[in-house]
PDB file of C-alpha atoms in Angstrom:
ATOM      1  CA  UNK A   1     -29.996  17.170 -68.424  1.00 67.00           C
ATOM      2  CA  UNK A   2     -29.767  20.785 -67.418  1.00 66.00           C
ATOM      3  CA  UNK A   3     -30.352  23.131 -70.285  1.00 86.00           C
ATOM      4  CA  UNK A   4     -29.274  26.762 -70.339  1.00 93.00           C
ATOM      5  CA  UNK A   5     -30.245  28.640 -73.467  1.00 94.00           C
ATOM      6  CA  UNK A   6     -29.287  32.083 -74.669  1.00 95.00           C
ATOM      7  CA  UNK A   7     -31.425  34.086 -77.046  1.00 90.00           C
ATOM      8  CA  UNK A   8     -28.809  34.690 -79.727  1.00 91.00           C
ATOM      9  CA  UNK A   9     -25.531  33.076 -80.767  1.00 92.00           C
ATOM     10  CA  UNK A  10     -24.357  36.145 -82.662  1.00 95.00           C
ATOM     11  CA  UNK A  11     -25.420  39.756 -82.301  1.00 96.00           C
ATOM     12  CA  UNK A  12     -24.219  42.936 -83.993  1.00 97.00           C
ATOM     13  CA  UNK A  13     -25.186  46.301 -82.526  1.00 97.00           C
ATOM     14  CA  UNK A  14     -24.178  49.918 -82.947  1.00 97.00           C
ATOM     15  CA  UNK A  15     -22.560  52.165 -80.376  1.00 97.00           C
ATOM     16  CA  UNK A  16     -25.160  53.755 -78.116  1.00 97.00           C
ATOM     17  CA  UNK A  17     -27.845  51.133 -78.683  1.00 97.00           C
ATOM     18  CA  UNK A  18     -29.598  49.455 -75.775  1.00 97.00           C
ATOM     19  CA  UNK A  19     -28.885  45.734 -75.865  1.00 97.00           C
ATOM     20  CA  UNK A  20     -30.698  42.879 -74.140  1.00 97.00           C
ATOM     21  CA  UNK A  21     -29.139  39.449 -73.745  1.00 97.00           C
ATOM     22  CA  UNK A  22     -31.548  36.795 -72.526  1.00 97.00           C
ATOM     23  CA  UNK A  23     -30.808  33.588 -70.673  1.00 97.00           C
ATOM     24  CA  UNK A  24     -33.249  30.852 -69.709  1.00 97.00           C
ATOM     25  CA  UNK A  25     -32.651  27.724 -67.640  1.00 95.00           C
ATOM     26  CA  UNK A  26     -35.053  24.823 -67.307  1.00 92.00           C
ATOM     27  CA  UNK A  27     -33.998  23.233 -64.008  1.00 88.00           C
ATOM     28  CA  UNK A  28     -35.507  25.595 -61.444  1.00 90.00           C
ATOM     29  CA  UNK A  29     -32.035  26.724 -60.371  1.00 90.00           C
ATOM     30  CA  UNK A  30     -31.869  29.488 -57.801  1.00 90.00           C
ATOM     31  CA  UNK A  31     -28.560  31.033 -58.829  1.00 91.00           C
ATOM     32  CA  UNK A  32     -27.818  32.552 -62.218  1.00 94.00           C
ATOM     33  CA  UNK A  33     -24.706  34.298 -63.521  1.00 94.00           C
ATOM     34  CA  UNK A  34     -23.462  36.426 -66.380  1.00 96.00           C
ATOM     35  CA  UNK A  35     -19.804  36.295 -67.454  1.00 95.00           C
ATOM     36  CA  UNK A  36     -17.875  37.811 -70.299  1.00 95.00           C
ATOM     37  CA  UNK A  37     -15.061  35.952 -71.983  1.00 93.00           C
ATOM     38  CA  UNK A  38     -12.164  37.744 -73.649  1.00 92.00           C
ATOM     39  CA  UNK A  39      -8.957  36.306 -75.137  1.00 86.00           C
ATOM     40  CA  UNK A  40      -6.146  36.293 -72.607  1.00 84.00           C
ATOM     41  CA  UNK A  41      -8.480  37.285 -69.776  1.00 87.00           C
ATOM     42  CA  UNK A  42     -10.560  34.163 -69.319  1.00 87.00           C
ATOM     43  CA  UNK A  43     -14.043  34.543 -67.865  1.00 90.00           C
ATOM     44  CA  UNK A  44     -14.969  37.438 -65.637  1.00 91.00           C
ATOM     45  CA  UNK A  45     -18.130  37.691 -63.584  1.00 91.00           C
ATOM     46  CA  UNK A  46     -20.408  40.620 -64.425  1.00 94.00           C
ATOM     47  CA  UNK A  47     -23.470  40.028 -62.235  1.00 94.00           C
ATOM     48  CA  UNK A  48     -25.183  37.205 -60.458  1.00 93.00           C
ATOM     49  CA  UNK A  49     -28.577  36.575 -58.947  1.00 93.00           C
ATOM     50  CA  UNK A  50     -29.470  34.242 -56.112  1.00 89.00           C
ATOM     51  CA  UNK A  51     -33.229  34.666 -56.329  1.00 89.00           C
ATOM     52  CA  UNK A  52     -35.992  36.384 -58.246  1.00 92.00           C
ATOM     53  CA  UNK A  53     -35.562  40.170 -58.196  1.00 89.00           C
ATOM     54  CA  UNK A  54     -32.252  39.801 -56.351  1.00 90.00           C
ATOM     55  CA  UNK A  55     -28.925  40.722 -57.926  1.00 92.00           C
ATOM     56  CA  UNK A  56     -25.341  41.206 -56.888  1.00 92.00           C
ATOM     57  CA  UNK A  57     -22.440  42.862 -58.682  1.00 92.00           C
ATOM     58  CA  UNK A  58     -19.605  40.704 -59.810  1.00 90.00           C
ATOM     59  CA  UNK A  59     -16.089  41.776 -60.678  1.00 88.00           C
ATOM     60  CA  UNK A  60     -16.844  43.981 -63.695  1.00 93.00           C
ATOM     61  CA  UNK A  61     -20.422  45.388 -63.438  1.00 95.00           C
ATOM     62  CA  UNK A  62     -19.701  48.814 -64.922  1.00 95.00           C
ATOM     63  CA  UNK A  63     -21.776  49.512 -68.019  1.00 96.00           C
ATOM     64  CA  UNK A  64     -24.154  46.624 -67.368  1.00 97.00           C
ATOM     65  CA  UNK A  65     -27.367  45.989 -65.501  1.00 97.00           C
ATOM     66  CA  UNK A  66     -29.480  42.857 -65.025  1.00 97.00           C
ATOM     67  CA  UNK A  67     -33.049  41.837 -64.519  1.00 96.00           C
ATOM     68  CA  UNK A  68     -34.550  38.716 -62.977  1.00 96.00           C
ATOM     69  CA  UNK A  69     -38.323  38.899 -62.945  1.00 95.00           C
ATOM     70  CA  UNK A  70     -38.862  35.146 -63.177  1.00 95.00           C
ATOM     71  CA  UNK A  71     -36.787  32.371 -61.691  1.00 94.00           C
ATOM     72  CA  UNK A  72     -35.914  30.791 -65.023  1.00 95.00           C
ATOM     73  CA  UNK A  73     -34.870  33.974 -66.843  1.00 97.00           C
ATOM     74  CA  UNK A  74     -31.899  36.270 -66.260  1.00 97.00           C
ATOM     75  CA  UNK A  75     -31.331  39.213 -68.589  1.00 97.00           C
ATOM     76  CA  UNK A  76     -28.182  41.211 -69.119  1.00 98.00           C
ATOM     77  CA  UNK A  77     -28.708  44.798 -70.270  1.00 98.00           C
ATOM     78  CA  UNK A  78     -26.225  47.122 -71.908  1.00 97.00           C
ATOM     79  CA  UNK A  79     -27.857  50.528 -71.465  1.00 94.00           C
ATOM     80  CA  UNK A  80     -25.659  52.205 -74.086  1.00 96.00           C
ATOM     81  CA  UNK A  81     -23.425  49.765 -75.894  1.00 97.00           C
ATOM     82  CA  UNK A  82     -19.790  50.693 -76.455  1.00 97.00           C
ATOM     83  CA  UNK A  83     -17.097  49.096 -78.605  1.00 97.00           C
ATOM     84  CA  UNK A  84     -15.230  47.837 -75.536  1.00 96.00           C
ATOM     85  CA  UNK A  85     -18.244  45.655 -74.748  1.00 97.00           C
ATOM     86  CA  UNK A  86     -17.580  43.567 -77.828  1.00 97.00           C
ATOM     87  CA  UNK A  87     -17.113  40.128 -76.298  1.00 97.00           C
ATOM     88  CA  UNK A  88     -18.475  36.637 -75.775  1.00 95.00           C
ATOM     89  CA  UNK A  89     -21.157  36.612 -73.077  1.00 97.00           C
ATOM     90  CA  UNK A  90     -21.850  33.430 -71.167  1.00 96.00           C
ATOM     91  CA  UNK A  91     -24.779  32.739 -68.895  1.00 96.00           C
ATOM     92  CA  UNK A  92     -24.697  30.047 -66.217  1.00 94.00           C
ATOM     93  CA  UNK A  93     -27.016  28.629 -63.588  1.00 93.00           C
ATOM     94  CA  UNK A  94     -26.560  26.644 -60.413  1.00 89.00           C
ATOM     95  CA  UNK A  95     -28.943  25.041 -57.956  1.00 85.00           C
ATOM     96  CA  UNK A  96     -28.706  26.436 -54.442  1.00 71.00           C
ATOM     97  CA  UNK A  97     -25.523  25.551 -52.610  1.00 63.00           C
ATOM     98  CA  UNK A  98     -24.415  22.898 -55.092  1.00 61.00           C
ATOM     99  CA  UNK A  99     -21.199  23.767 -56.795  1.00 59.00           C
ATOM    100  CA  UNK A 100     -21.680  22.844 -60.417  1.00 81.00           C
ATOM    101  CA  UNK A 101     -22.454  25.709 -62.748  1.00 87.00           C
ATOM    102  CA  UNK A 102     -24.045  24.879 -66.072  1.00 90.00           C
ATOM    103  CA  UNK A 103     -23.271  27.182 -68.951  1.00 92.00           C
ATOM    104  CA  UNK A 104     -25.197  28.267 -71.988  1.00 94.00           C
ATOM    105  CA  UNK A 105     -23.639  28.266 -75.484  1.00 92.00           C
ATOM    106  CA  UNK A 106     -22.726  31.947 -75.339  1.00 94.00           C
ATOM    107  CA  UNK A 107     -23.634  35.073 -77.301  1.00 95.00           C
ATOM    108  CA  UNK A 108     -20.916  36.678 -79.364  1.00 95.00           C
ATOM    109  CA  UNK A 109     -21.708  40.396 -79.328  1.00 97.00           C
ATOM    110  CA  UNK A 110     -20.045  42.836 -81.695  1.00 97.00           C
ATOM    111  CA  UNK A 111     -20.541  46.557 -81.104  1.00 97.00           C
ATOM    112  CA  UNK A 112     -19.652  48.695 -84.119  1.00 96.00           C
TER     113      UNK A 112
ATOM    114  CA  UNK B 628      -8.847  37.852 -53.388  1.00 82.00           C
ATOM    115  CA  UNK B 629      -9.060  34.448 -54.985  1.00 86.00           C
ATOM    116  CA  UNK B 630      -7.073  33.779 -58.130  1.00 91.00           C
ATOM    117  CA  UNK B 631      -6.249  30.944 -60.518  1.00 94.00           C
ATOM    118  CA  UNK B 632      -3.108  30.648 -62.601  1.00 96.00           C
ATOM    119  CA  UNK B 633      -2.829  28.166 -65.429  1.00 95.00           C
ATOM    120  CA  UNK B 634      -0.179  27.570 -68.021  1.00 87.00           C
ATOM    121  CA  UNK B 635      -0.297  29.722 -71.105  1.00 78.00           C
ATOM    122  CA  UNK B 636      -1.105  28.197 -74.452  1.00 83.00           C
ATOM    123  CA  UNK B 637      -1.460  27.191 -77.068  1.00 93.00           C
ATOM    124  CA  UNK B 638      -0.239  23.731 -76.210  1.00 95.00           C
ATOM    125  CA  UNK B 639       0.306  21.574 -79.291  1.00 96.00           C
ATOM    126  CA  UNK B 640       0.672  17.795 -78.963  1.00 96.00           C
ATOM    127  CA  UNK B 641       0.568  14.797 -81.231  1.00 97.00           C
ATOM    128  CA  UNK B 642      -2.216  12.258 -80.899  1.00 97.00           C
ATOM    129  CA  UNK B 643      -1.581   9.676 -78.140  1.00 96.00           C
ATOM    130  CA  UNK B 644       0.840  11.971 -76.302  1.00 97.00           C
ATOM    131  CA  UNK B 645       0.586  12.535 -72.536  1.00 97.00           C
ATOM    132  CA  UNK B 646      -0.983  15.752 -71.381  1.00 97.00           C
ATOM    133  CA  UNK B 647      -0.473  17.879 -68.286  1.00 97.00           C
ATOM    134  CA  UNK B 648      -1.978  21.345 -67.929  1.00 97.00           C
ATOM    135  CA  UNK B 649      -0.789  23.038 -64.764  1.00 97.00           C
ATOM    136  CA  UNK B 650      -3.155  24.942 -62.503  1.00 97.00           C
ATOM    137  CA  UNK B 651      -2.370  26.620 -59.198  1.00 97.00           C
ATOM    138  CA  UNK B 652      -4.645  28.715 -57.055  1.00 96.00           C
ATOM    139  CA  UNK B 653      -4.733  31.264 -54.280  1.00 94.00           C
ATOM    140  CA  UNK B 654      -7.705  31.195 -51.947  1.00 89.00           C
ATOM    141  CA  UNK B 655      -8.513  31.240 -48.280  1.00 82.00           C
ATOM    142  CA  UNK B 656     -10.031  28.248 -46.611  1.00 81.00           C
ATOM    143  CA  UNK B 657     -11.015  25.204 -48.623  1.00 85.00           C
ATOM    144  CA  UNK B 658     -12.201  26.077 -52.110  1.00 90.00           C
ATOM    145  CA  UNK B 659     -13.807  23.692 -54.552  1.00 91.00           C
ATOM    146  CA  UNK B 660     -11.854  23.203 -57.768  1.00 94.00           C
ATOM    147  CA  UNK B 661     -13.042  22.603 -61.315  1.00 94.00           C
ATOM    148  CA  UNK B 662     -11.882  22.012 -64.850  1.00 97.00           C
ATOM    149  CA  UNK B 663     -14.161  23.224 -67.602  1.00 96.00           C
ATOM    150  CA  UNK B 664     -13.711  22.575 -71.317  1.00 96.00           C
ATOM    151  CA  UNK B 665     -14.871  24.727 -74.220  1.00 93.00           C
ATOM    152  CA  UNK B 666     -15.020  23.110 -77.644  1.00 92.00           C
ATOM    153  CA  UNK B 667     -14.920  25.380 -80.699  1.00 87.00           C
ATOM    154  CA  UNK B 668     -18.089  27.434 -81.028  1.00 81.00           C
ATOM    155  CA  UNK B 669     -19.632  26.126 -77.829  1.00 84.00           C
ATOM    156  CA  UNK B 670     -20.154  27.167 -74.217  1.00 86.00           C
ATOM    157  CA  UNK B 671     -18.290  25.738 -71.253  1.00 91.00           C
ATOM    158  CA  UNK B 672     -18.865  22.205 -70.055  1.00 92.00           C
ATOM    159  CA  UNK B 673     -17.845  20.866 -66.677  1.00 93.00           C
ATOM    160  CA  UNK B 674     -15.094  18.301 -67.197  1.00 96.00           C
ATOM    161  CA  UNK B 675     -14.355  17.316 -63.604  1.00 96.00           C
ATOM    162  CA  UNK B 676     -14.310  18.680 -60.084  1.00 94.00           C
ATOM    163  CA  UNK B 677     -12.957  18.090 -56.583  1.00 94.00           C
ATOM    164  CA  UNK B 678     -14.397  19.564 -53.430  1.00 90.00           C
ATOM    165  CA  UNK B 679     -11.834  18.662 -50.773  1.00 90.00           C
ATOM    166  CA  UNK B 680      -8.131  18.021 -50.393  1.00 92.00           C
ATOM    167  CA  UNK B 681      -6.787  14.794 -51.931  1.00 95.00           C
ATOM    168  CA  UNK B 682      -9.977  14.242 -53.922  1.00 95.00           C
ATOM    169  CA  UNK B 683      -9.409  13.113 -57.479  1.00 97.00           C
ATOM    170  CA  UNK B 684     -11.819  14.186 -60.165  1.00 96.00           C
ATOM    171  CA  UNK B 685     -11.983  12.160 -63.362  1.00 97.00           C
ATOM    172  CA  UNK B 686     -13.968  12.111 -66.595  1.00 96.00           C
ATOM    173  CA  UNK B 687     -13.384  11.079 -70.223  1.00 95.00           C
ATOM    174  CA  UNK B 688      -9.869   9.861 -69.388  1.00 96.00           C
ATOM    175  CA  UNK B 689      -8.884  13.152 -67.748  1.00 98.00           C
ATOM    176  CA  UNK B 690      -7.864  13.325 -64.095  1.00 98.00           C
ATOM    177  CA  UNK B 691      -6.938  16.023 -61.596  1.00 98.00           C
ATOM    178  CA  UNK B 692      -6.050  15.731 -57.917  1.00 98.00           C
ATOM    179  CA  UNK B 693      -6.736  18.463 -55.373  1.00 97.00           C
ATOM    180  CA  UNK B 694      -3.377  19.120 -53.698  1.00 96.00           C
ATOM    181  CA  UNK B 695      -3.775  21.535 -50.844  1.00 93.00           C
ATOM    182  CA  UNK B 696      -0.099  21.424 -49.845  1.00 94.00           C
ATOM    183  CA  UNK B 697       0.941  22.737 -53.263  1.00 95.00           C
ATOM    184  CA  UNK B 698      -2.345  24.601 -53.983  1.00 95.00           C
ATOM    185  CA  UNK B 699      -2.560  22.842 -57.312  1.00 97.00           C
ATOM    186  CA  UNK B 700      -5.100  21.026 -59.473  1.00 98.00           C
ATOM    187  CA  UNK B 701      -3.196  19.892 -62.571  1.00 98.00           C
ATOM    188  CA  UNK B 702      -5.150  18.304 -65.421  1.00 98.00           C
ATOM    189  CA  UNK B 703      -3.701  15.076 -66.858  1.00 98.00           C
ATOM    190  CA  UNK B 704      -4.520  12.592 -69.579  1.00 98.00           C
ATOM    191  CA  UNK B 705      -2.444   9.621 -70.578  1.00 96.00           C
ATOM    192  CA  UNK B 706      -3.228   9.575 -74.298  1.00 96.00           C
ATOM    193  CA  UNK B 707      -4.874  12.532 -76.010  1.00 97.00           C
ATOM    194  CA  UNK B 708      -7.046  12.422 -79.115  1.00 97.00           C
ATOM    195  CA  UNK B 709      -7.726  14.947 -81.850  1.00 96.00           C
ATOM    196  CA  UNK B 710     -11.214  15.368 -80.371  1.00 96.00           C
ATOM    197  CA  UNK B 711      -9.643  16.712 -77.161  1.00 97.00           C
ATOM    198  CA  UNK B 712      -8.676  19.909 -78.983  1.00 96.00           C
ATOM    199  CA  UNK B 713     -10.390  22.677 -77.032  1.00 96.00           C
ATOM    200  CA  UNK B 714      -9.797  25.433 -74.502  1.00 94.00           C
ATOM    201  CA  UNK B 715      -9.474  24.232 -70.899  1.00 96.00           C
ATOM    202  CA  UNK B 716     -10.258  26.427 -67.921  1.00 95.00           C
ATOM    203  CA  UNK B 717      -9.295  25.822 -64.329  1.00 96.00           C
ATOM    204  CA  UNK B 718     -11.657  27.437 -61.827  1.00 93.00           C
ATOM    205  CA  UNK B 719     -12.384  27.641 -58.140  1.00 91.00           C
ATOM    206  CA  UNK B 720     -15.281  28.488 -55.918  1.00 87.00           C
ATOM    207  CA  UNK B 721     -14.348  29.953 -52.583  1.00 78.00           C
ATOM    208  CA  UNK B 722     -15.424  28.388 -49.334  1.00 68.00           C
ATOM    209  CA  UNK B 723     -17.104  31.523 -48.011  1.00 60.00           C
ATOM    210  CA  UNK B 724     -20.563  30.353 -48.950  1.00 54.00           C
ATOM    211  CA  UNK B 725     -23.200  32.399 -50.715  1.00 53.00           C
ATOM    212  CA  UNK B 726     -24.039  32.587 -54.375  1.00 54.00           C
ATOM    213  CA  UNK B 727     -20.841  34.126 -55.726  1.00 70.00           C
ATOM    214  CA  UNK B 728     -19.543  32.935 -59.052  1.00 78.00           C
ATOM    215  CA  UNK B 729     -16.454  31.002 -60.032  1.00 86.00           C
ATOM    216  CA  UNK B 730     -12.975  32.457 -60.377  1.00 89.00           C
ATOM    217  CA  UNK B 731     -11.428  31.287 -63.645  1.00 91.00           C
ATOM    218  CA  UNK B 732      -7.944  31.019 -65.008  1.00 93.00           C
ATOM    219  CA  UNK B 733      -7.268  32.552 -68.409  1.00 92.00           C
ATOM    220  CA  UNK B 734      -7.650  29.265 -70.245  1.00 93.00           C
ATOM    221  CA  UNK B 735      -5.250  26.976 -72.085  1.00 95.00           C
ATOM    222  CA  UNK B 736      -5.814  26.300 -75.756  1.00 94.00           C
ATOM    223  CA  UNK B 737      -4.955  22.664 -76.518  1.00 96.00           C
ATOM    224  CA  UNK B 738      -4.305  21.587 -80.091  1.00 96.00           C
ATOM    225  CA  UNK B 739      -3.926  17.893 -80.879  1.00 97.00           C
ATOM    226  CA  UNK B 740      -2.436  17.027 -84.246  1.00 96.00           C
ATOM    227  CA  UNK B 741      -3.074  13.682 -85.968  1.00 94.00           C
TER     228      UNK B 741
END
């Protein structure tokens, strides 16, 4: 079974802090994604990566950056956290051109 | 751009009732269509998918048929259980190729009462 893990289930940070959300997948997938999930808005794509050191902006990249130094790990970075970044963050991975994305359990981030 | 519209929730049903959650989409070409389910406190799990017109995806008693003529992918189940209570997301992946992510609907919260 594909396993996508995220470093924290719950995280509380203060405004202005630098925040790292980590995601690891164990199936050698090429593509990895970061989404945020908000009530009434569904899931929205923040960034994705189709290879090591490669990244592409999704629909809502503002205020975020990403890093993919190794194939199995995809990090989401909030350079200076703000209260409007309080959300559930979901990581996903997918192998090449196959269509199934596998999701991690999510990190619920609260920015105070 | 691509978009997915699904019925608003919450949807509350009694156990053993029939379920239909409507999903329609807007996309160019021939997208692939998905239903994901999110149980309380968990991430999303793929429930079923269909990659071409008239395909039927099925899993755990749920079914959905890819209808290109009506641009729809409605989720159905003949007899729901309390354990089906969750949030259901309809999603599509465009046919343009590349590594872009999925486009999701806003989700439908399903509540099944005993």
